[in-house]
C-alpha positions as semicolon CSV with decimal commas, in nm:
position;residue;x (nm);y (nm);z (nm)
1;M;-3,524;1,443;-0,438
2;I;-3,454;1,009;-0,461
3;R;-3,725;0,841;-0,368
4;A;-3,830;0,512;-0,326
5;T;-4,186;0,382;-0,321
6;G;-4,250;-0,013;-0,310
7;L;-3,933;-0,086;-0,413
8;T;-3,858;-0,420;-0,493
9;V;-3,543;-0,534;-0,608
10;R;-3,475;-0,981;-0,721
11;R;-3,140;-1,103;-0,851
12;G;-3,228;-1,471;-1,025
13;A;-3,471;-1,592;-0,709
14;K;-3,272;-1,365;-0,431
15;V;-3,507;-1,089;-0,310
16;L;-3,242;-0,846;-0,256
17;V;-3,495;-0,525;-0,143
18;D;-3,836;-0,600;-0,142
19;Q;-4,094;-0,337;-0,126
20;T;-3,950;-0,142;0,067
21;D;-3,986;0,324;0,079
22;F;-3,691;0,558;0,177
23;V;-3,578;0,871;0,094
24;V;-3,267;1,110;0,026
25;H;-3,310;1,482;0,032
26;P;-3,118;1,737;-0,245
27;G;-2,731;1,729;-0,112
28;E;-2,730;1,479;0,157
29;R;-2,445;1,230;0,195
30;V;-2,606;0,883;0,267
31;G;-2,396;0,593;0,362
32;F;-2,506;0,206;0,272
33;V;-2,447;-0,029;0,493
34;G;-2,523;-0,490;0,455
35;K;-2,409;-0,772;0,397
36;N;-2,215;-0,831;0,118
37;G;-2,532;-0,975;-0,130
38;A;-2,734;-0,787;0,036
39;G;-2,842;-0,518;-0,292
40;K;-2,588;-0,249;-0,223
41;S;-2,454;-0,238;-0,564
42;T;-2,755;-0,434;-0,710
43;L;-2,899;-0,075;-0,634
44;F;-2,686;0,170;-0,817
45;A;-2,717;-0,049;-1,101
46;L;-3,114;-0,005;-1,035
47;I;-3,053;0,464;-1,043
48;Q;-2,777;0,432;-1,342
49;H;-3,067;0,296;-1,509
50;E;-2,826;-0,038;-1,562
51;I;-3,151;-0,233;-1,463
52;D;-3,520;-0,257;-1,433
53;A;-3,680;-0,220;-1,052
54;D;-3,911;-0,609;-1,041
55;A;-4,229;-0,382;-0,875
56;G;-4,248;-0,009;-0,744
57;R;-4,015;0,249;-0,867
58;L;-3,733;0,469;-0,803
59;D;-3,777;0,828;-0,862
60;F;-3,592;1,188;-0,925
61;P;-3,507;1,481;-1,113
62;T;-3,424;1,393;-1,508
63;G;-3,213;1,697;-1,493
64;W;-3,001;1,530;-1,284
65;R;-2,580;1,461;-1,391
66;I;-2,532;1,116;-1,257
67;A;-2,099;1,079;-1,193
68;S;-1,955;0,655;-1,099
69;V;-1,694;0,466;-1,086
70;R;-1,572;0,204;-1,325
71;Q;-1,466;-0,038;-1,184
72;E;-1,294;-0,164;-1,524
73;I;-1,078;0,099;-1,710
74;A;-0,903;-0,047;-2,094
75;D;-0,555;0,022;-2,190
76;S;-0,489;0,333;-2,344
77;A;-0,164;0,569;-2,463
78;D;-0,353;0,875;-2,253
79;A;-0,199;1,079;-2,038
80;A;-0,318;0,985;-1,704
81;R;-0,427;1,412;-1,719
82;E;-0,589;1,368;-2,036
83;F;-0,751;1,031;-1,872
84;V;-0,888;1,253;-1,599
85;I;-0,986;1,537;-1,772
86;D;-1,264;1,283;-2,027
87;G;-1,427;1,252;-1,664
88;D;-1,593;1,612;-1,758
89;V;-1,757;1,442;-2,099
90;H;-1,978;1,780;-2,155
91;L;-1,640;2,018;-2,125
92;R;-1,462;1,757;-2,474
93;Q;-1,730;1,769;-2,663
94;L;-1,736;2,192;-2,704
95;Q;-1,375;2,167;-2,718
96;A;-1,382;1,920;-2,951
97;Q;-1,723;2,151;-3,120
98;R;-1,440;2,474;-3,071
99;A;-1,162;2,273;-3,314
100;L;-1,344;2,111;-3,576
101;I;-1,428;2,496;-3,615
102;D;-1,091;2,577;-3,645
103;D;-1,016;2,246;-3,873
104;T;-1,303;2,365;-4,133
105;A;-1,299;2,723;-4,202
106;H;-1,432;2,905;-4,442
107;T;-1,354;3,242;-4,640
108;S;-1,680;3,377;-4,739
109;D;-1,839;3,613;-4,632
110;A;-2,179;3,464;-4,486
111;H;-1,967;3,197;-4,357
112;A;-1,767;3,387;-4,146
113;Q;-2,016;3,588;-4,015
114;E;-2,196;3,260;-3,942
115;Q;-1,848;3,082;-3,806
116;G;-1,805;3,397;-3,641
117;S;-2,112;3,374;-3,375
118;R;-2,107;2,939;-3,321
119;I;-1,727;3,056;-3,197
120;A;-1,863;3,294;-2,960
121;E;-2,119;3,088;-2,911
122;L;-1,868;2,819;-2,807
123;E;-1,589;3,005;-2,540
124;A;-1,982;3,165;-2,386
125;E;-1,995;2,814;-2,280
126;L;-1,627;2,716;-2,228
127;I;-1,621;2,997;-1,982
128;E;-1,888;2,835;-1,832
129;A;-1,722;2,496;-1,826
130;D;-1,447;2,575;-1,683
131;A;-1,235;2,514;-1,990
132;W;-0,968;2,744;-1,869
133;T;-0,947;2,568;-1,503
134;A;-0,947;2,186;-1,526
135;V;-0,623;2,149;-1,609
136;S;-0,530;2,223;-1,252
137;R;-0,875;2,102;-1,155
138;A;-0,757;1,733;-1,261
139;E;-0,372;1,810;-1,155
140;Q;-0,534;1,902;-0,811
141;L;-0,703;1,590;-0,804
142;L;-0,386;1,381;-0,949
143;A;-0,227;1,498;-0,640
144;G;-0,491;1,453;-0,338
145;L;-0,511;1,009;-0,483
146;G;-0,146;1,005;-0,416
147;F;0,004;1,079;-0,758
148;T;0,296;1,299;-0,817
149;P;0,418;1,501;-1,110
150;E;0,580;1,279;-1,277
151;Q;0,312;1,086;-1,335
152;W;0,090;1,291;-1,526
153;S;0,174;1,250;-1,810
154;E;0,234;0,917;-1,811
155;P;0,008;0,682;-1,989
156;V;-0,271;0,496;-1,796
157;D;-0,152;0,184;-1,937
158;S;0,172;0,218;-1,730
159;F;-0,035;0,149;-1,448
160;S;-0,074;-0,091;-1,238
161;G;-0,438;-0,236;-1,146
162;G;-0,475;-0,036;-0,828
163;W;-0,367;0,272;-0,917
164;R;-0,600;0,304;-1,216
165;M;-0,907;0,250;-1,008
166;R;-0,754;0,563;-0,845
167;L;-0,724;0,709;-1,218
168;A;-1,085;0,613;-1,246
169;L;-1,148;0,770;-0,857
170;A;-1,009;1,169;-1,025
171;R;-1,259;1,108;-1,351
172;A;-1,559;1,027;-1,139
173;L;-1,416;1,354;-0,915
174;M;-1,385;1,511;-1,216
175;A;-1,695;1,560;-1,345
176;P;-1,981;1,819;-1,358
177;S;-2,248;1,598;-1,111
178;D;-2,551;1,617;-0,901
179;L;-2,528;1,281;-0,772
180;L;-2,237;1,098;-0,701
181;L;-2,220;0,716;-0,663
182;L;-1,890;0,594;-0,446
183;D;-1,868;0,236;-0,484
184;E;-1,569;0,107;-0,237
185;P;-1,432;0,415;-0,331
186;T;-1,171;0,406;-0,028
187;N;-1,038;0,024;-0,101
188;H;-0,696;0,116;-0,318
189;L;-0,619;0,431;-0,123
190;D;-0,372;0,492;0,154
191;L;-0,496;0,687;0,467
192;D;-0,376;1,027;0,290
193;A;-0,521;1,002;-0,028
194;M;-0,842;0,891;0,202
195;L;-0,821;1,157;0,437
196;W;-0,814;1,382;0,184
197;L;-1,089;1,270;-0,035
198;E;-1,287;1,288;0,296
199;K;-1,256;1,702;0,267
200;W;-1,315;1,717;-0,112
201;L;-1,629;1,499;-0,018
202;G;-1,674;1,763;0,264
203;A;-1,718;2,032;0,016
204;Y;-1,931;1,832;-0,261
205;Q;-2,211;2,048;-0,323
206;G;-2,413;1,766;-0,527
207;T;-2,524;1,425;-0,374
208;V;-2,401;1,118;-0,235
209;L;-2,478;0,806;-0,251
210;L;-2,179;0,605;-0,067
211;I;-2,082;0,254;0,010
212;S;-1,853;0,155;0,240
213;H;-1,675;-0,103;0,514
214;D;-1,430;0,142;0,592
215;T;-1,605;0,235;0,931
216;E;-1,448;0,570;1,028
217;F;-1,433;0,709;0,678
218;L;-1,890;0,675;0,670
219;D;-1,885;0,857;1,008
220;A;-1,695;1,149;0,860
221;V;-1,872;1,150;0,584
222;A;-2,177;0,994;0,569
223;Q;-2,427;1,216;0,735
224;T;-2,746;0,960;0,691
225;I;-2,717;0,553;0,709
226;L;-2,936;0,260;0,453
227;H;-2,935;0,006;0,687
228;F;-3,022;-0,330;0,432
229;D;-3,254;-0,508;0,689
230;Q;-3,456;-0,848;0,575
231;G;-3,556;-0,703;0,252
232;K;-3,566;-0,313;0,373
233;L;-3,374;-0,008;0,372
234;V;-3,414;0,116;0,797
235;R;-3,251;0,470;0,743
236;Y;-3,087;0,636;1,071
237;K;-2,962;0,971;1,154
238;G;-2,665;1,072;1,126
239;G;-2,279;0,909;1,068
240;Y;-2,201;0,569;1,103
241;E;-2,120;0,580;1,439
242;D;-2,517;0,700;1,580
243;F;-2,579;0,415;1,376
244;V;-2,444;0,181;1,561
245;T;-2,533;0,297;1,884
246;Q;-2,905;0,307;1,742
247;R;-2,856;-0,081;1,536
248;A;-2,752;-0,151;1,904
249;E;-2,951;-0,055;2,133
250;R;-3,212;-0,243;1,907
251;L;-3,086;-0,535;1,898
252;R;-3,049;-0,503;2,267
253;Q;-3,414;-0,462;2,319
254;T;-3,399;-0,898;2,249
255;K;-3,371;-1,146;2,526
256;M;-3,111;-1,315;2,290
257;A;-2,866;-1,021;2,207
258;F;-2,927;-0,875;2,484
259;E;-2,756;-1,183;2,664
260;K;-2,525;-1,238;2,348
261;Q;-2,398;-0,835;2,478
262;T;-2,327;-0,923;2,878
263;R;-2,111;-1,241;2,757
264;E;-1,866;-1,043;2,523
265;S;-1,903;-0,676;2,765
266;A;-1,763;-0,929;3,004
267;R;-1,469;-1,027;2,820
268;L;-1,374;-0,732;2,622
269;Q;-1,379;-0,536;3,041
270;G;-1,097;-0,825;3,093
271;F;-0,954;-0,733;2,806
272;I;-0,924;-0,408;2,851
273;D;-0,833;-0,470;3,224
274;R;-0,557;-0,614;3,080
275;F;-0,383;-0,394;2,805
276;K;-0,407;-0,069;3,066
277;A;-0,236;-0,244;3,309
278;K;0,072;-0,197;3,095
279;A;-0,032;0,095;2,937
280;S;0,337;0,259;2,871
281;K;0,168;0,557;2,648
282;A;-0,147;0,763;2,789
283;K;-0,186;0,916;2,483
284;Q;-0,217;0,591;2,227
285;A;-0,433;0,436;2,585
286;Q;-0,681;0,683;2,561
287;S;-0,766;0,632;2,222
288;R;-0,716;0,294;2,293
289;V;-0,931;0,270;2,534
290;K;-1,231;0,440;2,313
291;A;-1,191;0,204;2,045
292;L;-1,253;-0,046;2,241
293;A;-1,562;0,041;2,437
294;R;-1,647;0,086;2,072
295;M;-1,617;-0,304;1,999
296;D;-1,847;-0,353;2,317
297;L;-2,135;-0,135;2,207
298;M;-2,054;-0,369;1,867
299;A;-2,094;-0,681;2,039
300;P;-2,486;-0,734;1,933
301;I;-2,383;-0,722;1,547
302;R;-2,110;-0,927;1,588
303;A;-2,312;-1,172;1,761
304;E;-2,565;-1,064;1,406
305;S;-2,307;-1,195;1,196
306;G;-2,234;-1,505;1,284
307;I;-1,851;-1,490;1,217
308;E;-1,591;-1,492;1,495
309;I;-1,236;-1,558;1,401
310;R;-1,000;-1,645;1,613
311;I;-0,609;-1,641;1,592
312;P;-0,433;-1,906;1,787
313;T;-0,255;-1,891;2,024
314;P;0,157;-1,845;1,960
315;K;0,370;-2,123;2,079
316;S;0,658;-1,956;2,239
317;M;0,732;-1,528;2,250
318;P;1,184;-1,549;2,219
319;D;1,218;-1,130;2,285
320;P;1,315;-0,991;2,093
321;L;1,192;-1,092;1,776
322;L;1,368;-0,916;1,508
323;V;1,667;-0,665;1,522
324;L;1,722;-0,493;1,239
325;D;2,036;-0,243;1,258
326;D;2,150;-0,041;0,948
327;M;1,929;-0,174;0,745
328;H;1,947;-0,118;0,391
329;A;1,584;-0,216;0,210
330;G;1,446;-0,165;-0,152
331;Y;1,427;-0,392;-0,509
332;T;1,598;-0,519;-0,709
333;T;1,514;-0,437;-1,092
334;D;1,556;-0,643;-1,424
335;S;1,923;-0,564;-1,429
336;G;2,029;-0,670;-1,160
337;K;2,047;-0,320;-1,025
338;Q;1,984;-0,244;-0,594
339;V;1,741;0,068;-0,552
340;A;1,760;0,165;-0,246
341;I;1,418;0,265;-0,099
342;L;1,467;0,236;0,335
343;R;1,885;0,325;0,442
344;N;2,014;0,258;0,789
345;V;1,686;0,181;0,971
346;K;1,768;0,005;1,370
347;L;1,438;-0,073;1,507
348;M;1,362;-0,324;1,717
349;V;1,032;-0,670;1,674
350;R;1,034;-0,673;2,077
351;G;0,765;-1,006;2,299
352;G;0,400;-0,841;2,240
353;D;0,490;-0,517;1,997
354;R;0,174;-0,357;1,863
355;I;0,266;-0,158;1,617
356;G;0,037;-0,011;1,363
357;I;0,320;0,139;1,018
358;L;0,239;0,496;0,855
359;G;0,331;0,674;0,562
360;V;0,308;0,816;0,279
361;N;0,203;0,657;-0,082
362;G;0,590;0,537;-0,195
363;A;0,767;0,599;0,137
364;G;0,784;0,189;0,140
365;K;0,618;0,065;0,371
366;S;0,575;-0,219;0,196
367;T;0,917;-0,247;0,117
368;L;0,971;-0,204;0,514
369;V;0,678;-0,518;0,535
370;K;0,828;-0,760;0,195
371;T;1,161;-0,736;0,394
372;L;1,052;-0,785;0,768
373;A;0,921;-1,108;0,587
374;G;1,218;-1,212;0,440
375;E;1,031;-1,195;0,120
376;L;1,345;-0,926;-0,012
377;E;1,681;-0,979;0,095
378;V;1,827;-0,732;0,281
379;Q;2,081;-0,519;0,110
380;G;2,272;-0,341;0,439
381;G;2,340;-0,360;0,765
382;T;2,164;-0,668;0,864
383;R;1,855;-0,799;0,947
384;L;1,871;-1,096;1,322
385;A;1,568;-1,325;1,377
386;S;1,536;-1,457;1,652
387;R;1,520;-1,819;1,664
388;G;1,192;-1,878;1,786
389;L;1,026;-1,643;1,516
390;E;0,797;-1,755;1,341
391;V;0,603;-1,503;1,105
392;G;0,273;-1,539;0,959
393;Y;0,288;-1,198;0,633
394;F;-0,073;-1,156;0,393
395;A;0,051;-0,901;0,171
396;Q;-0,184;-0,802;-0,045
397;H;-0,181;-0,983;-0,313
398;Q;-0,228;-1,269;-0,104
399;L;-0,628;-1,324;-0,242
400;D;-0,386;-1,374;-0,588
401;M;-0,239;-1,679;-0,450
402;L;-0,552;-1,948;-0,404
403;D;-0,627;-2,249;-0,563
404;L;-0,997;-2,066;-0,734
405;A;-1,071;-2,445;-0,891
406;S;-1,037;-2,601;-0,485
407;S;-1,243;-2,579;-0,185
408;P;-1,095;-2,379;0,167
409;L;-1,092;-2,728;0,354
410;Q;-0,910;-2,925;0,039
411;H;-0,589;-2,568;0,107
412;L;-0,654;-2,644;0,503
413;M;-0,567;-2,990;0,410
414;R;-0,264;-2,899;0,221
415;V;-0,139;-2,601;0,470
416;A;-0,208;-2,872;0,750
417;P;-0,231;-3,294;0,625
418;G;-0,210;-3,562;0,885
419;T;-0,509;-3,346;1,051
420;R;-0,833;-3,496;1,120
421;E;-1,076;-3,341;0,888
422;Q;-1,387;-3,219;1,184
423;E;-1,029;-3,042;1,325
424;L;-0,983;-2,848;1,012
425;R;-1,365;-2,776;0,971
426;N;-1,401;-2,644;1,345
427;Y;-1,111;-2,465;1,302
428;L;-1,245;-2,368;0,946
429;G;-1,554;-2,245;1,118
430;G;-1,467;-2,003;1,294
431;F;-1,347;-1,781;1,046
432;G;-1,736;-1,846;0,817
433;F;-1,694;-2,129;0,636
434;G;-1,979;-2,462;0,790
435;G;-2,138;-2,622;0,670
436;D;-2,161;-2,673;0,253
437;R;-1,965;-2,352;0,260
438;V;-1,576;-2,566;0,320
439;T;-1,618;-2,806;0,042
440;D;-1,732;-2,472;-0,226
441;T;-1,457;-2,385;-0,504
442;V;-1,314;-2,004;-0,374
443;E;-1,395;-1,897;-0,736
444;P;-1,735;-1,767;-0,762
445;M;-1,625;-1,650;-0,372
446;S;-1,701;-1,254;-0,297
447;G;-1,335;-1,075;-0,220
448;G;-1,443;-1,088;0,139
449;E;-1,411;-1,464;0,211
450;K;-1,121;-1,515;-0,009
451;A;-0,979;-1,254;0,257
452;R;-1,099;-1,437;0,518
453;L;-1,002;-1,774;0,394
454;A;-0,580;-1,648;0,286
455;L;-0,596;-1,512;0,724
456;S;-0,680;-1,908;0,797
457;L;-0,369;-2,009;0,601
458;I;-0,140;-1,830;0,759
459;V;-0,251;-1,797;1,108
460;W;-0,317;-2,186;1,129
461;Q;0,065;-2,257;1,214
462;K;0,051;-2,044;1,519
463;P;0,301;-1,731;1,455
464;N;0,470;-1,516;1,714
465;L;0,457;-1,279;1,454
466;L;0,194;-1,066;1,198
467;L;0,292;-0,882;0,946
468;L;-0,080;-0,756;0,824
469;D;-0,020;-0,496;0,461
470;E;-0,415;-0,427;0,395
471;P;-0,546;-0,780;0,552
472;S;-0,960;-0,545;0,540
473;N;-0,954;-0,438;0,187
474;H;-1,259;-0,644;0,057
475;L;-1,442;-0,743;0,436
476;D;-1,735;-0,636;0,472
477;V;-1,827;-0,423;0,791
478;E;-1,923;-0,748;0,978
479;T;-1,636;-0,917;0,838
480;R;-1,397;-0,619;0,963
481;E;-1,538;-0,619;1,353
482;A;-1,455;-0,989;1,364
483;L;-1,076;-0,970;1,214
484;T;-1,063;-0,628;1,444
485;T;-1,166;-0,842;1,785
486;A;-0,932;-1,136;1,679
487;L;-0,643;-0,936;1,643
488;A;-0,717;-0,659;1,955
489;E;-0,690;-1,061;2,105
490;F;-0,397;-1,211;1,945
491;G;-0,129;-1,299;2,260
492;G;0,211;-1,223;1,967
493;S;0,322;-0,899;1,814
494;M;0,180;-0,716;1,547
495;L;0,294;-0,498;1,265
496;L;0,000;-0,353;1,043
497;V;0,037;-0,161;0,718
498;S;-0,354;0,004;0,700
499;H;-0,611;0,276;0,577
500;D;-0,905;0,121;0,850
501;R;-0,849;0,366;1,075
502;H;-1,038;0,202;1,337
503;L;-0,842;-0,089;1,312
504;L;-0,548;0,055;1,405
505;R;-0,687;0,281;1,724
506;T;-0,821;-0,074;1,831
507;T;-0,560;-0,317;1,756
508;V;-0,226;-0,129;1,785
509;D;-0,028;0,017;2,062
510;S;0,208;0,238;1,877
511;F;0,355;0,340;1,633
512;W;0,670;0,402;1,333
513;I;0,652;0,566;1,083
514;V;0,812;0,527;0,661
515;A;0,961;0,891;0,575
516;D;1,273;1,017;0,359
517;G;1,439;0,690;0,378
518;G;1,433;0,624;0,657
519;V;1,175;0,404;0,937
520;Q;1,166;0,657;1,291
521;E;0,911;0,531;1,617
522;F;0,638;0,791;1,609
523;D;0,493;0,990;1,955
524;G;0,162;1,028;1,921
525;D;-0,213;0,874;1,765
526;L;-0,392;0,926;1,450
527;E;-0,480;1,306;1,460
528;D;-0,104;1,369;1,585
529;Y;-0,065;1,159;1,228
530;R;-0,240;1,374;1,044
531;D;-0,122;1,723;1,172
532;W;0,201;1,570;1,096
533;L;0,117;1,510;0,726
534;A;0,005;1,810;0,692
535;Q;0,315;2,007;0,801
536;H;0,505;1,674;0,561
537;Q;0,336;1,755;0,247
538;A;0,383;2,165;0,356
539;R;0,773;2,131;0,370
540;A;0,739;1,911;0,048
541;R;0,646;2,210;-0,115
542;K;0,831;2,418;0,035
543;Q;1,139;2,246;-0,107
544;E;1,024;2,133;-0,426
545;A;0,960;2,588;-0,482
546;A;1,320;2,629;-0,343
547;A;1,413;2,347;-0,581
548;R;1,294;2,563;-0,872
549;T;1,376;2,887;-0,775
550;A;1,788;2,721;-0,714
551;G;1,782;2,608;-1,040
552;R;1,694;2,924;-1,190
553;A;1,950;3,070;-1,019
554;A;2,247;2,837;-1,085
555;S;2,106;2,817;-1,444
556;K;2,235;3,147;-1,415
557;M;2,568;3,081;-1,273
558;T;2,956;2,956;-1,463
559;A;3,019;2,629;-1,392
560;A;3,283;2,738;-1,116
561;E;3,035;2,973;-0,921
562;Q;2,773;2,655;-0,931
563;A;3,134;2,389;-0,789
564;A;3,252;2,724;-0,572
565;L;2,904;2,768;-0,378
566;A;2,830;2,378;-0,360
567;A;3,130;2,369;-0,175
568;Q;3,086;2,631;0,060
569;A;2,753;2,414;0,138
570;A;2,909;2,134;0,182
571;A;3,153;2,303;0,449
572;Q;2,938;2,473;0,625
573;A;2,721;2,184;0,715
574;A;3,026;1,984;0,787
575;A;3,124;2,246;1,032
576;D;2,753;2,246;1,181
577;E;2,762;1,869;1,273
578;A;3,086;1,856;1,384
579;K;2,945;2,138;1,646
580;K;2,658;1,974;1,749
581;A;2,862;1,576;1,743
582;A;3,121;1,732;2,014
583;P;2,968;1,968;2,262
584;S;3,330;2,153;2,504
585;A;3,354;1,997;2,819
586;Q;3,285;2,258;2,970
587;E;2,941;2,196;2,821
588;R;2,924;1,908;2,910
589;K;2,999;1,921;3,277
590;L;2,652;2,157;3,237
591;N;2,415;1,925;3,054
592;K;2,544;1,627;3,335
593;R;2,500;1,907;3,593
594;E;2,116;2,040;3,455
595;N;2,030;1,634;3,414
596;A;2,068;1,565;3,735
597;E;1,837;1,827;3,836
598;Q;1,619;1,778;3,634
599;R;1,584;1,410;3,744
600;Q;1,505;1,460;4,118
601;Q;1,246;1,759;4,027
602;T;1,110;1,500;3,759
603;A;1,043;1,249;4,100
604;Q;0,939;1,518;4,293
605;L;0,672;1,574;4,047
606;R;0,567;1,231;3,943
607;K;0,553;1,086;4,276
608;P;0,226;1,220;4,434
609;L;0,061;1,141;4,069
610;E;0,146;0,764;4,085
611;Q;-0,023;0,748;4,437
612;Q;-0,337;0,931;4,326
613;I;-0,251;0,675;4,047
614;S;-0,240;0,386;4,264
615;K;-0,507;0,480;4,493
616;L;-0,793;0,487;4,133
617;E;-0,694;0,145;4,001
618;K;-0,728;0,078;4,389
619;E;-1,067;0,174;4,342
620;L;-1,157;0,060;3,964
621;E;-1,101;-0,245;4,020
622;Q;-1,338;-0,265;4,298
623;V;-1,635;-0,131;4,105
624;Q;-1,501;-0,420;3,845
625;S;-1,514;-0,666;4,074
626;K;-1,866;-0,628;4,110
627;L;-1,967;-0,539;3,773
628;K;-1,894;-0,907;3,637
629;S;-2,108;-1,036;3,992
630;L;-2,385;-0,796;3,880
631;D;-2,310;-0,983;3,449
632;T;-2,315;-1,274;3,643
633;L;-2,751;-1,201;3,776
634;I;-2,848;-0,977;3,442
635;A;-2,688;-1,319;3,223
636;D;-2,931;-1,519;3,416
637;S;-3,288;-1,563;3,241
638;E;-3,532;-1,560;3,551
639;L;-3,407;-1,232;3,708
640;Y;-3,650;-1,078;3,484
641;S;-3,917;-1,330;3,502
642;E;-4,256;-1,171;3,659
643;A;-4,202;-1,252;4,091
644;R;-3,754;-1,063;4,040
645;K;-3,912;-0,792;3,872
646;D;-3,825;-0,537;4,197
647;E;-3,465;-0,780;4,200
648;C;-3,439;-0,713;3,840
649;V;-3,466;-0,239;3,824
650;R;-3,282;-0,236;4,155
651;V;-2,958;-0,505;3,945
652;L;-3,007;-0,325;3,601
653;A;-3,026;-0,020;3,782
654;E;-2,659;-0,070;4,024
655;H;-2,496;-0,181;3,670
656;G;-2,525;0,099;3,521
657;E;-2,415;0,385;3,844
658;L;-2,092;0,101;3,864
659;T;-2,038;0,147;3,449
660;K;-2,107;0,525;3,520
661;R;-1,836;0,513;3,807
662;A;-1,588;0,370;3,599
663;A;-1,589;0,508;3,318
664;N;-1,597;0,810;3,544
665;L;-1,265;0,652;3,689
666;E;-1,114;0,539;3,343
667;S;-1,123;0,880;3,256
668;A;-0,955;1,020;3,558
669;W;-0,725;0,735;3,530
670;L;-0,586;0,840;3,179
671;E;-0,593;1,172;3,258
672;L;-0,372;1,149;3,568
673;Q;-0,201;0,946;3,291
674;T;-0,099;1,211;3,008
675;Q;-0,002;1,459;3,307
676;L;0,267;1,178;3,437
677;E;0,344;1,128;3,092
678;A;0,455;1,478;3,052
679;F;0,701;1,460;3,315
680;A;0,833;1,078;3,129
């Protein structure tokens, strides 16, 4: 096991860990949580003997094999697959020794006997090291992390920085290990690669220490949370949601945290009420309400962080904002050739839409967002923008556009010339740049601070359409929660690409899915997308196998036979399309009558459900009104005086009962909405 005893670690004059004790058991998956700069990565460096403790001890078995992800990868001409296999250092050493014997073979009997014995030993060791499955294991890792078979043999230096980090992760997973250290492994992954990594870690037999700001990923992987709190590491049993519940309860025990909680609760409850009044998809509504309830639970933790992002309300909200009609989008090569990624896109962005964009890596999500933002020209069809459209576009490379030698205040002054400095300071304070921080240069800031600054510059202009491509990358948990709250309350329209499932659940009402060169509305939630992804991958594997079989068969045909087969397939496809597109007059008449009967039956089935929903909404409104009155009493500090002790007990008990009643009513409402949706 890993055991810390009286451990103290400093960075310069700052004490990161102060005489703390903790234990990590073998095979345990532990998530480290804390603010940026709390000491999470420093602790990883201590475990890898890159730094020494200032006091105390950190002990773990000396024979443990430790694997971690390299943060920088030098240029290399090695193929991606070979680079990943290199992660198994022991295997490579055995292979090198085996190759050396082949290169230096001797002919004498004595040497031949000696080499024969050594070859036998090496062959046994190679079998034990799974040498004969190394290539397939590396390919499975690469495929899981989003690399296509064509990319497996490409040189490492042909990949961009984000893809190199995926290679570094695959290399770490390839290495046999007893202890796996993962520092923000999801930063450069999309949602499908992240889901794959969750499964891989679930099957891993060793001990995992994980730093991540993606709360759903933490919750899926971690069994224990160690929280950096005032120089101590506090252990919480369970995943991230359990940590949130336990930590929030601790904070609620103080009077100040409790008052902040009740104020935040009332504000979020009002938002939930407004959302439910216009919810159109019961399943997505249920997911959204649960996520918003978690925001309520996080209120005291957000209050402690001191970061409270506010996105200004748009000046106007045209409807529709954008109309895409047979739009083709893609990129242009250096030679001027247009390459289409998306074709025949027919969609509309309405005022107030909140859309999450889903799709596997390389499907064209970023291409879609760039085209909507006007960064890429439409290759065909039309992109019709409303006259009052104001776009705020946050790109993955947004941080690279900041002037590292300037301060946050100087950045905003360039965006808003003529605005009073105090107004700019107040605005930046809401994004965590208060006091002297507002005049500090950007260069030494963390990735999260730079992301906050970039977002503040974008939303200053009060856009009515936010286009966000992975906005939560580099943000710590507290800042992600602040961003989540701000986006949930944003009054404009929003399209969001993100691998952060909590952010998606909490801030969007519906989804688009980018796949097979098109964009379609997706009628489901993230659990449905997980199922869709599995089916899509299975279908792709089946098509690939069929293509290989067809290729082998075609190679044995003559050119005339191949042409005849292609013509036959084309004729059959045209006949099928014509049959689908042109029903007979009798079929049209029959369909019309059946549709009318079905509408009448549906109306009869919907009516009692609608009546029950209306009754529930009235009762829920009354309960919420009483809860608001009680919240006002609870926020009054005098209620907790000795003289009002009995009243305090009564008020808190009544508040608890009403809260349960509201939850039961909401659950019943969602159940009826689900039934009603089935008759839509």
